[in-house]
Amino acid sequence: MSDHLGEFGRIRRFFAPLASAAGLGLRDDAAVVPMPRGQSLVVTTDALVAGVHFVGDEPPELVARKALRVNLSDLAAMGAEPLGYTLALALPERIDDAWVASFAYGLMEDQRRFGIDLLGGDSVSTPGPVSITVTALGTVAGSALTRSGAVVGDDVWVSGTIGDGAFGLEVALGRVRWPEDMAKALHERYLLPIPRIGLGRGLIGIASAAMDVSDGLVQDLGHLAAASGVAARVAAAQVPLSAGGVWAHQDDPAWALAKALGGGDDYELLFTVSPDRRSMVNELAGRLDLPVARIGQIEAGDGVIVYDDAGRTVELEQCGFRHS
Amino acid sequence: MSDHLGEFGRIRRFFAPLASAAGLGLRDDAAVVPMPRGQSLVVTTDALVAGVHFVGDEPPELVARKALRVNLSDLAAMGAEPLGYTLALALPERIDDAWVASFAYGLMEDQRRFGIDLLGGDSVSTPGPVSITVTALGTVAGSALTRSGAVVGDDVWVSGTIGDGAFGLEVALGRVRWPEDMAKALHERYLLPIPRIGLGRGLIGIASAAMDVSDGLVQDLGHLAAASGVAARVAAAQVPLSAGGVWAHQDDPAWALAKALGGGDDYELLFTVSPDRRSMVNELAGRLDLPVARIGQIEAGDGVIVYDDAGRTVELEQCGFRHS
């Protein structure tokens, strides 16, 4: 029953080049990685299953890059610098070499982009769907960002635009029609999130708490508030929307708001900062050419309250949001 | 489609205690692990799929421990000290809390035994079988053991007994009947391999090359020889068998030899040492109370040749062994 346990077996040739940059070549039972002195190791793992976390008919190279990037986003949320990753692939029989080649090509693209190497891997056969597990390793000097440092009075910030992951999934599933260019942009955001590595690193020493938006803005902010022992209030009107998001909001405000507040897969950073550091955040964002927006405040108490444009509390359950 | 990506979701309560020892608690997007100064990081990943790598009806706690141990065995093969691990679980709907609780219990048992912590995890639903991916992290001071250092004239050694993983699988599948006590011992060896951490660490500075026996003795020795650019010869009569292995060999020598040489899942260490260090190996083995056996030599050339008791070359294909 043991089928090349611990190595890539027949698909090894596609993955060996991904490890060669570090001189590892996947030849040994494990990879040896020198650690920069005085740095801490940051570790995260995320699994993606076809039909659950991606539709299944996406180009393999994009699936590969998303699997890698959702993990890099977790590193970004800690303020870590990516170092490398391991990959475990469970593949059904029908997956052919062309699929694997495309998948490996996508990884190579993003390895170059983010300056990382494949540190180890395993490939197993499965009677189930394609399943991809990435464990990403990073380093951080000094104190990493965590979810638990938010204090009463802090501003709540997000990077980029929110809701595009959820809107893009609608496009992927063919459920909603945006104008073509907007639909394309949203779909791309869903397929290929952008881990905010530079922002995360820059926020060390500035932000009191941080995490990435993967489960949905309100739910994730709830996690951050709970970890910090505080409450958060958000002004819905301040939540930054992309052009496609604004279009959807004009068409159906309640639906768009529900997607922006409750959808997931944005992989933007959600972070809290003392008000006396607003200029530091804006200066960092300017340097990175990455928009950031102040969307609310940290208060005493617990939970998350969202206010609409008229100052009324948004009933989150009614816009499809389920409390965690 | 995103369902608690990046965290354990509903089964979190079973796994949070596994991370608490390190004070991590799985609260943040990633774990931060201080690295001992001057140590290199060692990383390995292995995935197990129900119906492929385990039968599927084993007690969950044993499945968990095996998933962890096959990774720890890779660390052992590098001479690394285990530090921690990440876990990604893909679970079908039918898996209930009792299964998860038993699985987590098994992990806790082995965390205590090997002095490691859970550093991060993810749980996803799947329409396929249970699938478990572990990435193990370890540390090594100085030079790790690799597969590529064997030189002509070195002895070839193995720890423990060989073939028990393959014999134990036969028991698990009900294919062969050993006397009850032997069957039980073999089954246990299959269910719960013993990573040779202490031996691996002790072999740094002694062994010229090392790896673990996971795919089968001859195939793995072939990998080691290829990585080192040498050939290896093995005396079949010197390959150490357990009581159950000896019993099988008396019953059907060719069958037992094929299993011992070609079976996998032993997770013993296979290593090469200069003849002038034999006493160092024996002294180390004595200190660890772990039997080791010299089974052959490294020669010039390539490939692996096995000789039987009468000095004839064993035709490996005829005993079920497929060349890699």
Short mmCIF file of N, CA and C in Angstrom, two decimals, chain A residues 1-7 26-35 37 39-55 70 73-75 77-78 83 86-88 90 119-122 124-129 131 133 135 137 140 144-148 169 173 190 210-212 214-215 219 223 226-227 264-265 267 322 324, chain B residues 1-7 26-35 37 39-55 70 74-75 77-78 83 86-88 90 119-122 124-129 131 133 135 137 140 144-148 169 173 190 210-212 214-215 219 223 226-227 264-265 267 322 324:
data_model
loop_
_atom_site.label_atom_id
_atom_site.label_comp_id
_atom_site.label_asym_id
_atom_site.label_seq_id
_atom_site.Cartn_x
_atom_site.Cartn_y
_atom_site.Cartn_z
N MET A 1 0.83 -1.20 0.00
CA MET A 1 0.00 0.00 0.00
C MET A 1 0.87 1.26 0.00
N SER A 2 2.13 1.09 0.38
CA SER A 2 3.00 2.26 0.38
C SER A 2 3.45 2.55 -1.04
N ASP A 3 3.11 3.70 -1.55
CA ASP A 3 3.41 4.04 -2.92
C ASP A 3 4.26 5.30 -2.95
N HIS A 4 5.55 5.08 -2.90
CA HIS A 4 6.48 6.21 -2.93
C HIS A 4 6.18 7.20 -1.81
N LEU A 5 5.83 6.70 -0.67
CA LEU A 5 5.59 7.58 0.47
C LEU A 5 6.82 8.45 0.69
N GLY A 6 6.60 9.71 0.82
CA GLY A 6 7.72 10.60 1.11
C GLY A 6 8.39 11.18 -0.11
N GLU A 7 7.86 10.91 -1.28
CA GLU A 7 8.46 11.56 -2.44
C GLU A 7 7.42 11.73 -3.53
N LEU A 26 15.20 17.70 -3.68
CA LEU A 26 14.27 16.69 -3.14
C LEU A 26 14.90 15.30 -3.09
N ARG A 27 16.21 15.23 -2.88
CA ARG A 27 16.90 13.94 -2.92
C ARG A 27 16.87 13.23 -1.57
N ASP A 28 16.88 14.01 -0.51
CA ASP A 28 16.98 13.40 0.81
C ASP A 28 15.60 13.25 1.44
N ASP A 29 15.58 12.67 2.63
CA ASP A 29 14.31 12.44 3.31
C ASP A 29 13.68 13.74 3.77
N ALA A 30 14.49 14.76 3.94
CA ALA A 30 13.99 16.06 4.39
C ALA A 30 14.94 17.13 3.86
N ALA A 31 14.47 18.37 3.90
CA ALA A 31 15.30 19.48 3.46
C ALA A 31 15.96 20.15 4.66
N VAL A 32 17.17 20.63 4.45
CA VAL A 32 17.88 21.36 5.50
C VAL A 32 17.95 22.83 5.10
N VAL A 33 17.45 23.69 5.97
CA VAL A 33 17.35 25.11 5.65
C VAL A 33 18.09 25.91 6.72
N PRO A 34 19.20 26.56 6.35
CA PRO A 34 19.89 27.40 7.34
C PRO A 34 18.97 28.53 7.79
N MET A 35 18.95 28.83 9.07
CA MET A 35 18.09 29.90 9.58
C MET A 35 18.92 31.14 9.85
N ARG A 37 20.36 34.17 11.69
CA ARG A 37 20.54 34.34 13.13
C ARG A 37 19.54 35.35 13.70
N GLN A 39 16.38 35.22 14.00
CA GLN A 39 15.04 35.26 13.43
C GLN A 39 14.21 34.11 14.01
N SER A 40 12.91 34.37 14.14
CA SER A 40 12.01 33.30 14.52
C SER A 40 11.39 32.71 13.26
N LEU A 41 11.02 31.44 13.38
CA LEU A 41 10.37 30.75 12.28
C LEU A 41 8.87 30.96 12.36
N VAL A 42 8.22 31.21 11.23
CA VAL A 42 6.77 31.35 11.18
C VAL A 42 6.22 30.25 10.27
N VAL A 43 5.22 29.53 10.75
CA VAL A 43 4.73 28.34 10.06
C VAL A 43 3.22 28.40 9.90
N THR A 44 2.72 28.05 8.74
CA THR A 44 1.27 27.98 8.54
C THR A 44 0.95 26.91 7.51
N THR A 45 -0.24 26.35 7.58
CA THR A 45 -0.65 25.33 6.61
C THR A 45 -2.10 25.52 6.20
N ASP A 46 -2.36 25.33 4.92
CA ASP A 46 -3.72 25.42 4.38
C ASP A 46 -3.90 24.35 3.32
N ALA A 47 -5.05 23.72 3.33
CA ALA A 47 -5.38 22.70 2.34
C ALA A 47 -6.52 23.18 1.45
N LEU A 48 -6.46 22.84 0.18
CA LEU A 48 -7.51 23.16 -0.78
C LEU A 48 -7.99 21.87 -1.44
N VAL A 49 -9.30 21.70 -1.51
CA VAL A 49 -9.89 20.52 -2.12
C VAL A 49 -10.75 20.95 -3.32
N ALA A 50 -10.57 20.27 -4.45
CA ALA A 50 -11.36 20.57 -5.66
C ALA A 50 -12.84 20.35 -5.36
N GLY A 51 -13.67 21.30 -5.76
CA GLY A 51 -15.10 21.19 -5.52
C GLY A 51 -15.51 21.78 -4.19
N VAL A 52 -14.52 22.06 -3.34
CA VAL A 52 -14.81 22.68 -2.04
C VAL A 52 -14.19 24.08 -2.00
N HIS A 53 -12.89 24.16 -2.28
CA HIS A 53 -12.18 25.44 -2.20
C HIS A 53 -11.88 26.04 -3.56
N PHE A 54 -12.02 25.26 -4.59
CA PHE A 54 -11.97 25.82 -5.95
C PHE A 54 -12.92 24.99 -6.79
N VAL A 55 -13.37 25.60 -7.89
CA VAL A 55 -14.44 24.97 -8.65
C VAL A 55 -13.97 23.65 -9.23
N VAL A 70 -2.56 31.61 -0.58
CA VAL A 70 -3.36 31.69 0.65
C VAL A 70 -2.48 31.44 1.86
N SER A 73 -0.35 34.55 2.37
CA SER A 73 -1.18 35.58 3.01
C SER A 73 -1.17 35.42 4.53
N ASP A 74 -1.16 34.18 5.00
CA ASP A 74 -1.05 33.95 6.45
C ASP A 74 0.29 34.44 6.98
N LEU A 75 1.35 34.22 6.22
CA LEU A 75 2.66 34.75 6.63
C LEU A 75 2.61 36.28 6.66
N ALA A 77 0.13 38.16 7.22
CA ALA A 77 -0.65 38.60 8.38
C ALA A 77 0.17 38.62 9.66
N MET A 78 1.26 37.86 9.68
CA MET A 78 2.14 37.83 10.85
C MET A 78 3.33 38.78 10.68
N LEU A 83 9.98 32.16 3.24
CA LEU A 83 11.25 31.45 3.15
C LEU A 83 11.13 30.28 2.18
N THR A 86 6.39 23.52 1.71
CA THR A 86 6.27 22.12 1.32
C THR A 86 4.91 21.93 0.66
N LEU A 87 4.81 20.89 -0.14
CA LEU A 87 3.61 20.64 -0.93
C LEU A 87 3.25 19.16 -0.84
N ALA A 88 2.00 18.87 -0.51
CA ALA A 88 1.50 17.49 -0.60
C ALA A 88 0.32 17.50 -1.56
N ALA A 90 -2.64 15.19 -3.40
CA ALA A 90 -3.38 13.94 -3.56
C ALA A 90 -4.10 14.03 -4.91
N LEU A 119 10.57 23.15 -0.48
CA LEU A 119 11.48 22.53 0.50
C LEU A 119 11.22 21.04 0.68
N GLY A 120 10.10 20.55 0.18
CA GLY A 120 9.81 19.13 0.32
C GLY A 120 8.43 18.85 -0.21
N GLY A 121 8.18 17.61 -0.56
CA GLY A 121 6.87 17.32 -1.12
C GLY A 121 6.53 15.86 -1.08
N ASP A 122 5.27 15.59 -1.30
CA ASP A 122 4.78 14.23 -1.36
C ASP A 122 3.63 14.21 -2.35
N VAL A 124 0.50 11.58 -3.54
CA VAL A 124 -0.19 10.31 -3.29
C VAL A 124 -1.39 10.21 -4.22
N SER A 125 -1.79 8.98 -4.50
CA SER A 125 -2.99 8.79 -5.31
C SER A 125 -4.20 8.76 -4.40
N THR A 126 -5.33 9.18 -4.93
CA THR A 126 -6.55 9.20 -4.13
C THR A 126 -7.74 8.85 -5.01
N PRO A 127 -8.72 8.13 -4.47
CA PRO A 127 -9.98 7.93 -5.19
C PRO A 127 -10.87 9.17 -5.11
N GLY A 128 -10.46 10.16 -4.32
CA GLY A 128 -11.24 11.39 -4.16
C GLY A 128 -10.79 12.48 -5.11
N PRO A 129 -11.20 13.72 -4.82
CA PRO A 129 -10.83 14.85 -5.69
C PRO A 129 -9.39 15.30 -5.46
N SER A 131 -6.50 17.29 -4.13
CA SER A 131 -6.36 17.93 -2.83
C SER A 131 -4.92 18.41 -2.69
N THR A 133 -2.14 20.43 -0.22
CA THR A 133 -1.79 20.97 1.08
C THR A 133 -0.44 21.66 0.99
N THR A 135 2.35 23.89 3.23
CA THR A 135 2.83 24.44 4.50
C THR A 135 3.90 25.47 4.16
N LEU A 137 6.68 28.40 5.20
CA LEU A 137 7.60 28.81 6.26
C LEU A 137 8.10 30.22 5.98
N VAL A 140 10.71 35.96 10.85
CA VAL A 140 10.40 37.29 11.36
C VAL A 140 11.47 37.66 12.39
N ALA A 144 6.39 39.19 15.89
CA ALA A 144 5.43 39.03 14.80
C ALA A 144 4.14 39.77 15.12
N LEU A 145 3.38 40.11 14.08
CA LEU A 145 2.03 40.60 14.27
C LEU A 145 1.15 39.46 14.77
N THR A 146 0.23 39.76 15.67
CA THR A 146 -0.72 38.75 16.11
C THR A 146 -2.13 39.34 16.09
N ARG A 147 -3.12 38.51 16.41
CA ARG A 147 -4.50 38.97 16.44
C ARG A 147 -4.87 39.59 17.78
N SER A 148 -4.00 39.45 18.75
CA SER A 148 -4.45 39.68 20.12
C SER A 148 -4.03 41.02 20.73
N LEU A 169 -16.11 34.71 -7.06
CA LEU A 169 -16.66 33.35 -7.03
C LEU A 169 -18.01 33.31 -7.77
N LEU A 173 -18.87 30.92 -10.91
CA LEU A 173 -20.02 30.01 -10.93
C LEU A 173 -21.07 30.45 -11.94
N TYR A 190 -10.51 36.49 -7.53
CA TYR A 190 -10.89 35.23 -6.88
C TYR A 190 -9.86 34.14 -7.16
N ALA A 210 -3.19 42.19 13.72
CA ALA A 210 -3.40 42.00 12.28
C ALA A 210 -3.82 40.57 12.00
N MET A 211 -4.53 40.38 10.90
CA MET A 211 -4.83 39.06 10.35
C MET A 211 -5.21 39.26 8.89
N ASP A 212 -5.38 38.16 8.17
CA ASP A 212 -5.84 38.33 6.79
C ASP A 212 -7.33 38.03 6.69
N SER A 214 -9.88 36.06 5.22
CA SER A 214 -10.06 34.84 4.44
C SER A 214 -11.47 34.27 4.60
N ASP A 215 -12.05 34.40 5.79
CA ASP A 215 -13.38 33.85 6.03
C ASP A 215 -14.49 34.86 5.78
N GLN A 219 -16.59 38.24 10.13
CA GLN A 219 -16.20 37.06 10.89
C GLN A 219 -14.74 37.16 11.33
N HIS A 223 -12.95 37.41 15.05
CA HIS A 223 -11.85 36.61 15.60
C HIS A 223 -10.79 37.51 16.23
N ALA A 226 -12.13 39.03 19.47
CA ALA A 226 -12.18 38.02 20.53
C ALA A 226 -10.78 37.72 21.07
N ALA A 227 -9.80 37.59 20.15
CA ALA A 227 -8.43 37.30 20.58
C ALA A 227 -7.87 38.45 21.41
N GLY A 264 -15.71 35.65 1.65
CA GLY A 264 -14.33 35.40 2.06
C GLY A 264 -13.39 35.52 0.88
N ASP A 265 -12.20 34.95 1.07
CA ASP A 265 -11.23 34.82 -0.03
C ASP A 265 -10.68 36.15 -0.53
N TYR A 267 -8.16 37.93 1.13
CA TYR A 267 -6.72 37.90 1.43
C TYR A 267 -6.09 39.28 1.48
N ARG A 322 -23.47 34.43 8.91
CA ARG A 322 -23.70 33.53 10.02
C ARG A 322 -22.63 33.81 11.09
N SER A 324 -20.00 33.33 13.91
CA SER A 324 -19.13 32.20 14.23
C SER A 324 -19.23 31.86 15.70
N MET B 1 -17.58 29.07 -0.88
CA MET B 1 -16.85 27.81 -0.93
C MET B 1 -15.75 27.77 0.14
N SER B 2 -15.38 28.93 0.64
CA SER B 2 -14.34 28.93 1.67
C SER B 2 -14.95 28.56 3.01
N ASP B 3 -14.47 27.48 3.57
CA ASP B 3 -15.07 26.99 4.80
C ASP B 3 -14.00 26.95 5.88
N HIS B 4 -13.86 28.03 6.59
CA HIS B 4 -12.86 28.11 7.65
C HIS B 4 -11.47 27.78 7.15
N LEU B 5 -11.19 28.25 5.95
CA LEU B 5 -9.86 28.04 5.41
C LEU B 5 -8.83 28.56 6.42
N GLY B 6 -7.86 27.77 6.69
CA GLY B 6 -6.80 28.23 7.56
C GLY B 6 -7.01 27.94 9.02
N GLU B 7 -8.06 27.22 9.33
CA GLU B 7 -8.22 26.85 10.73
C GLU B 7 -9.00 25.55 10.84
N LEU B 26 -3.21 27.98 18.34
CA LEU B 26 -3.77 28.06 16.99
C LEU B 26 -4.65 29.29 16.81
N ARG B 27 -4.32 30.38 17.48
CA ARG B 27 -5.16 31.56 17.43
C ARG B 27 -4.81 32.47 16.27
N ASP B 28 -3.57 32.51 15.89
CA ASP B 28 -3.14 33.42 14.84
C ASP B 28 -3.10 32.73 13.48
N ASP B 29 -2.78 33.52 12.47
CA ASP B 29 -2.74 32.97 11.12
C ASP B 29 -1.59 31.99 10.94
N ALA B 30 -0.59 32.12 11.77
CA ALA B 30 0.57 31.24 11.67
C ALA B 30 1.19 31.14 13.06
N ALA B 31 2.05 30.15 13.24
CA ALA B 31 2.74 29.97 14.51
C ALA B 31 4.13 30.58 14.43
N VAL B 32 4.58 31.14 15.54
CA VAL B 32 5.93 31.70 15.60
C VAL B 32 6.77 30.78 16.50
N VAL B 33 7.88 30.31 15.97
CA VAL B 33 8.71 29.34 16.67
C VAL B 33 10.12 29.89 16.79
N PRO B 34 10.57 30.21 18.00
CA PRO B 34 11.96 30.67 18.14
C PRO B 34 12.91 29.56 17.72
N MET B 35 13.95 29.90 17.00
CA MET B 35 14.92 28.89 16.54
C MET B 35 16.16 28.95 17.41
N ARG B 37 19.87 29.10 18.37
CA ARG B 37 20.96 29.72 17.62
C ARG B 37 21.90 28.67 17.02
N GLN B 39 21.40 26.55 14.70
CA GLN B 39 20.81 25.30 14.22
C GLN B 39 20.18 25.53 12.86
N SER B 40 20.22 24.50 12.03
CA SER B 40 19.49 24.55 10.77
C SER B 40 18.13 23.90 10.95
N LEU B 41 17.20 24.35 10.11
CA LEU B 41 15.86 23.81 10.13
C LEU B 41 15.80 22.61 9.20
N VAL B 42 15.11 21.56 9.61
CA VAL B 42 14.91 20.39 8.77
C VAL B 42 13.41 20.20 8.56
N VAL B 43 13.00 20.05 7.31
CA VAL B 43 11.58 20.05 6.95
C VAL B 43 11.24 18.83 6.11
N THR B 44 10.13 18.19 6.39
CA THR B 44 9.68 17.07 5.56
C THR B 44 8.16 17.00 5.59
N THR B 45 7.57 16.45 4.54
CA THR B 45 6.11 16.32 4.51
C THR B 45 5.72 14.98 3.92
N ASP B 46 4.70 14.36 4.49
CA ASP B 46 4.15 13.10 3.99
C ASP B 46 2.65 13.10 4.14
N ALA B 47 1.97 12.61 3.13
CA ALA B 47 0.52 12.52 3.15
C ALA B 47 0.08 11.06 3.18
N LEU B 48 -0.99 10.78 3.90
CA LEU B 48 -1.56 9.44 3.97
C LEU B 48 -3.04 9.51 3.58
N VAL B 49 -3.45 8.61 2.71
CA VAL B 49 -4.84 8.57 2.24
C VAL B 49 -5.45 7.22 2.64
N ALA B 50 -6.65 7.27 3.21
CA ALA B 50 -7.34 6.04 3.60
C ALA B 50 -7.59 5.18 2.36
N GLY B 51 -7.34 3.88 2.47
CA GLY B 51 -7.53 2.99 1.34
C GLY B 51 -6.31 2.91 0.45
N VAL B 52 -5.36 3.83 0.66
CA VAL B 52 -4.12 3.81 -0.12
C VAL B 52 -2.94 3.52 0.81
N HIS B 53 -2.82 4.33 1.87
CA HIS B 53 -1.69 4.19 2.79
C HIS B 53 -2.05 3.54 4.11
N PHE B 54 -3.33 3.46 4.38
CA PHE B 54 -3.78 2.65 5.50
C PHE B 54 -5.11 2.04 5.10
N VAL B 55 -5.45 0.93 5.77
CA VAL B 55 -6.61 0.15 5.32
C VAL B 55 -7.88 0.99 5.46
N VAL B 70 5.75 8.61 10.45
CA VAL B 70 6.45 8.46 9.17
C VAL B 70 7.22 9.75 8.85
N ASP B 74 11.52 10.50 8.78
CA ASP B 74 12.31 11.29 7.82
C ASP B 74 13.27 12.23 8.54
N LEU B 75 12.81 12.82 9.64
CA LEU B 75 13.72 13.67 10.43
C LEU B 75 14.86 12.82 11.00
N ALA B 77 16.15 10.20 9.77
CA ALA B 77 17.08 9.85 8.69
C ALA B 77 18.07 10.97 8.40
N MET B 78 17.72 12.19 8.80
CA MET B 78 18.62 13.33 8.60
C MET B 78 19.44 13.62 9.86
N LEU B 83 10.97 19.13 16.31
CA LEU B 83 10.62 20.41 16.91
C LEU B 83 9.10 20.56 16.99
N THR B 86 2.93 20.51 11.49
CA THR B 86 1.61 21.02 11.10
C THR B 86 0.79 19.86 10.58
N LEU B 87 -0.52 20.03 10.62
CA LEU B 87 -1.45 18.97 10.25
C LEU B 87 -2.55 19.52 9.38
N ALA B 88 -2.77 18.91 8.23
CA ALA B 88 -3.95 19.24 7.40
C ALA B 88 -4.78 17.97 7.26
N ALA B 90 -8.24 16.30 5.63
CA ALA B 90 -9.41 16.35 4.73
C ALA B 90 -10.34 15.23 5.17
N LEU B 119 2.02 22.93 15.46
CA LEU B 119 2.36 24.32 15.16
C LEU B 119 1.33 25.01 14.27
N GLY B 120 0.43 24.25 13.69
CA GLY B 120 -0.58 24.86 12.84
C GLY B 120 -1.40 23.78 12.18
N GLY B 121 -2.59 24.14 11.73
CA GLY B 121 -3.41 23.11 11.13
C GLY B 121 -4.53 23.66 10.30
N ASP B 122 -5.10 22.77 9.53
CA ASP B 122 -6.24 23.11 8.71
C ASP B 122 -7.11 21.87 8.60
N VAL B 124 -10.42 20.50 6.30
CA VAL B 124 -11.31 20.78 5.18
C VAL B 124 -12.21 19.57 4.96
N SER B 125 -13.39 19.82 4.40
CA SER B 125 -14.28 18.72 4.07
C SER B 125 -13.93 18.22 2.68
N THR B 126 -14.18 16.94 2.46
CA THR B 126 -13.88 16.35 1.15
C THR B 126 -14.93 15.31 0.82
N PRO B 127 -15.30 15.19 -0.46
CA PRO B 127 -16.15 14.07 -0.88
C PRO B 127 -15.35 12.78 -1.02
N GLY B 128 -14.03 12.86 -0.87
CA GLY B 128 -13.16 11.69 -0.99
C GLY B 128 -12.88 11.06 0.37
N PRO B 129 -11.86 10.20 0.42
CA PRO B 129 -11.51 9.52 1.67
C PRO B 129 -10.76 10.43 2.64
N SER B 131 -7.88 12.02 4.43
CA SER B 131 -6.54 12.29 3.94
C SER B 131 -5.82 13.15 4.96
N THR B 133 -2.21 15.10 5.98
CA THR B 133 -0.89 15.59 5.59
C THR B 133 -0.20 16.19 6.80
N THR B 135 3.43 17.96 8.06
CA THR B 135 4.74 18.51 7.77
C THR B 135 5.48 18.60 9.09
N LEU B 137 8.85 19.50 11.39
CA LEU B 137 10.00 20.39 11.46
C LEU B 137 10.95 19.88 12.53
N VAL B 140 18.85 20.68 13.37
CA VAL B 140 20.09 19.94 13.40
C VAL B 140 21.23 20.95 13.58
N ALA B 144 23.69 17.77 8.62
CA ALA B 144 22.69 16.71 8.66
C ALA B 144 23.20 15.49 7.91
N LEU B 145 22.64 14.32 8.22
CA LEU B 145 22.88 13.12 7.43
C LEU B 145 22.19 13.29 6.08
N THR B 146 22.81 12.80 5.02
CA THR B 146 22.17 12.83 3.70
C THR B 146 22.34 11.46 3.05
N ARG B 147 21.75 11.31 1.88
CA ARG B 147 21.86 10.04 1.16
C ARG B 147 23.12 9.97 0.31
N SER B 148 23.81 11.08 0.17
CA SER B 148 24.78 11.19 -0.91
C SER B 148 26.24 11.01 -0.50
N LEU B 169 1.34 -5.74 7.14
CA LEU B 169 0.25 -5.39 6.22
C LEU B 169 -0.50 -6.65 5.80
N LEU B 173 -4.45 -7.29 6.32
CA LEU B 173 -5.35 -7.66 5.22
C LEU B 173 -5.87 -9.09 5.36
N TYR B 190 3.40 -2.72 11.77
CA TYR B 190 2.81 -2.07 10.60
C TYR B 190 2.02 -0.83 11.01
N ALA B 210 22.71 8.21 5.06
CA ALA B 210 21.60 7.57 5.77
C ALA B 210 20.28 7.91 5.10
N MET B 211 19.31 7.03 5.31
CA MET B 211 17.93 7.29 4.92
C MET B 211 17.06 6.32 5.69
N ASP B 212 15.74 6.49 5.61
CA ASP B 212 14.90 5.51 6.26
C ASP B 212 14.33 4.53 5.24
N SER B 214 11.44 3.11 3.75
CA SER B 214 10.00 3.32 3.65
C SER B 214 9.42 2.65 2.40
N ASP B 215 10.18 2.62 1.32
CA ASP B 215 9.67 2.03 0.07
C ASP B 215 10.06 0.57 -0.07
N GLN B 219 14.99 -1.03 -2.87
CA GLN B 219 14.67 0.20 -3.59
C GLN B 219 15.30 1.41 -2.88
N HIS B 223 18.23 4.09 -4.04
CA HIS B 223 18.19 5.57 -4.01
C HIS B 223 19.47 6.12 -3.37
N ALA B 226 22.44 5.60 -5.71
CA ALA B 226 22.37 6.54 -6.85
C ALA B 226 22.77 7.94 -6.41
N ALA B 227 22.26 8.37 -5.24
CA ALA B 227 22.58 9.71 -4.75
C ALA B 227 24.07 9.85 -4.45
N GLY B 264 7.74 -2.40 2.15
CA GLY B 264 8.08 -1.08 2.68
C GLY B 264 7.57 -0.92 4.08
N ASP B 265 7.49 0.33 4.51
CA ASP B 265 6.88 0.67 5.79
C ASP B 265 7.64 0.16 7.00
N TYR B 267 10.51 1.73 8.29
CA TYR B 267 10.94 2.93 9.01
C TYR B 267 12.11 2.67 9.94
N ARG B 322 10.12 -4.66 -8.06
CA ARG B 322 10.12 -3.89 -9.29
C ARG B 322 11.22 -2.84 -9.19
N SER B 324 13.22 0.47 -9.49
CA SER B 324 12.75 1.86 -9.56
C SER B 324 13.43 2.56 -10.72
#
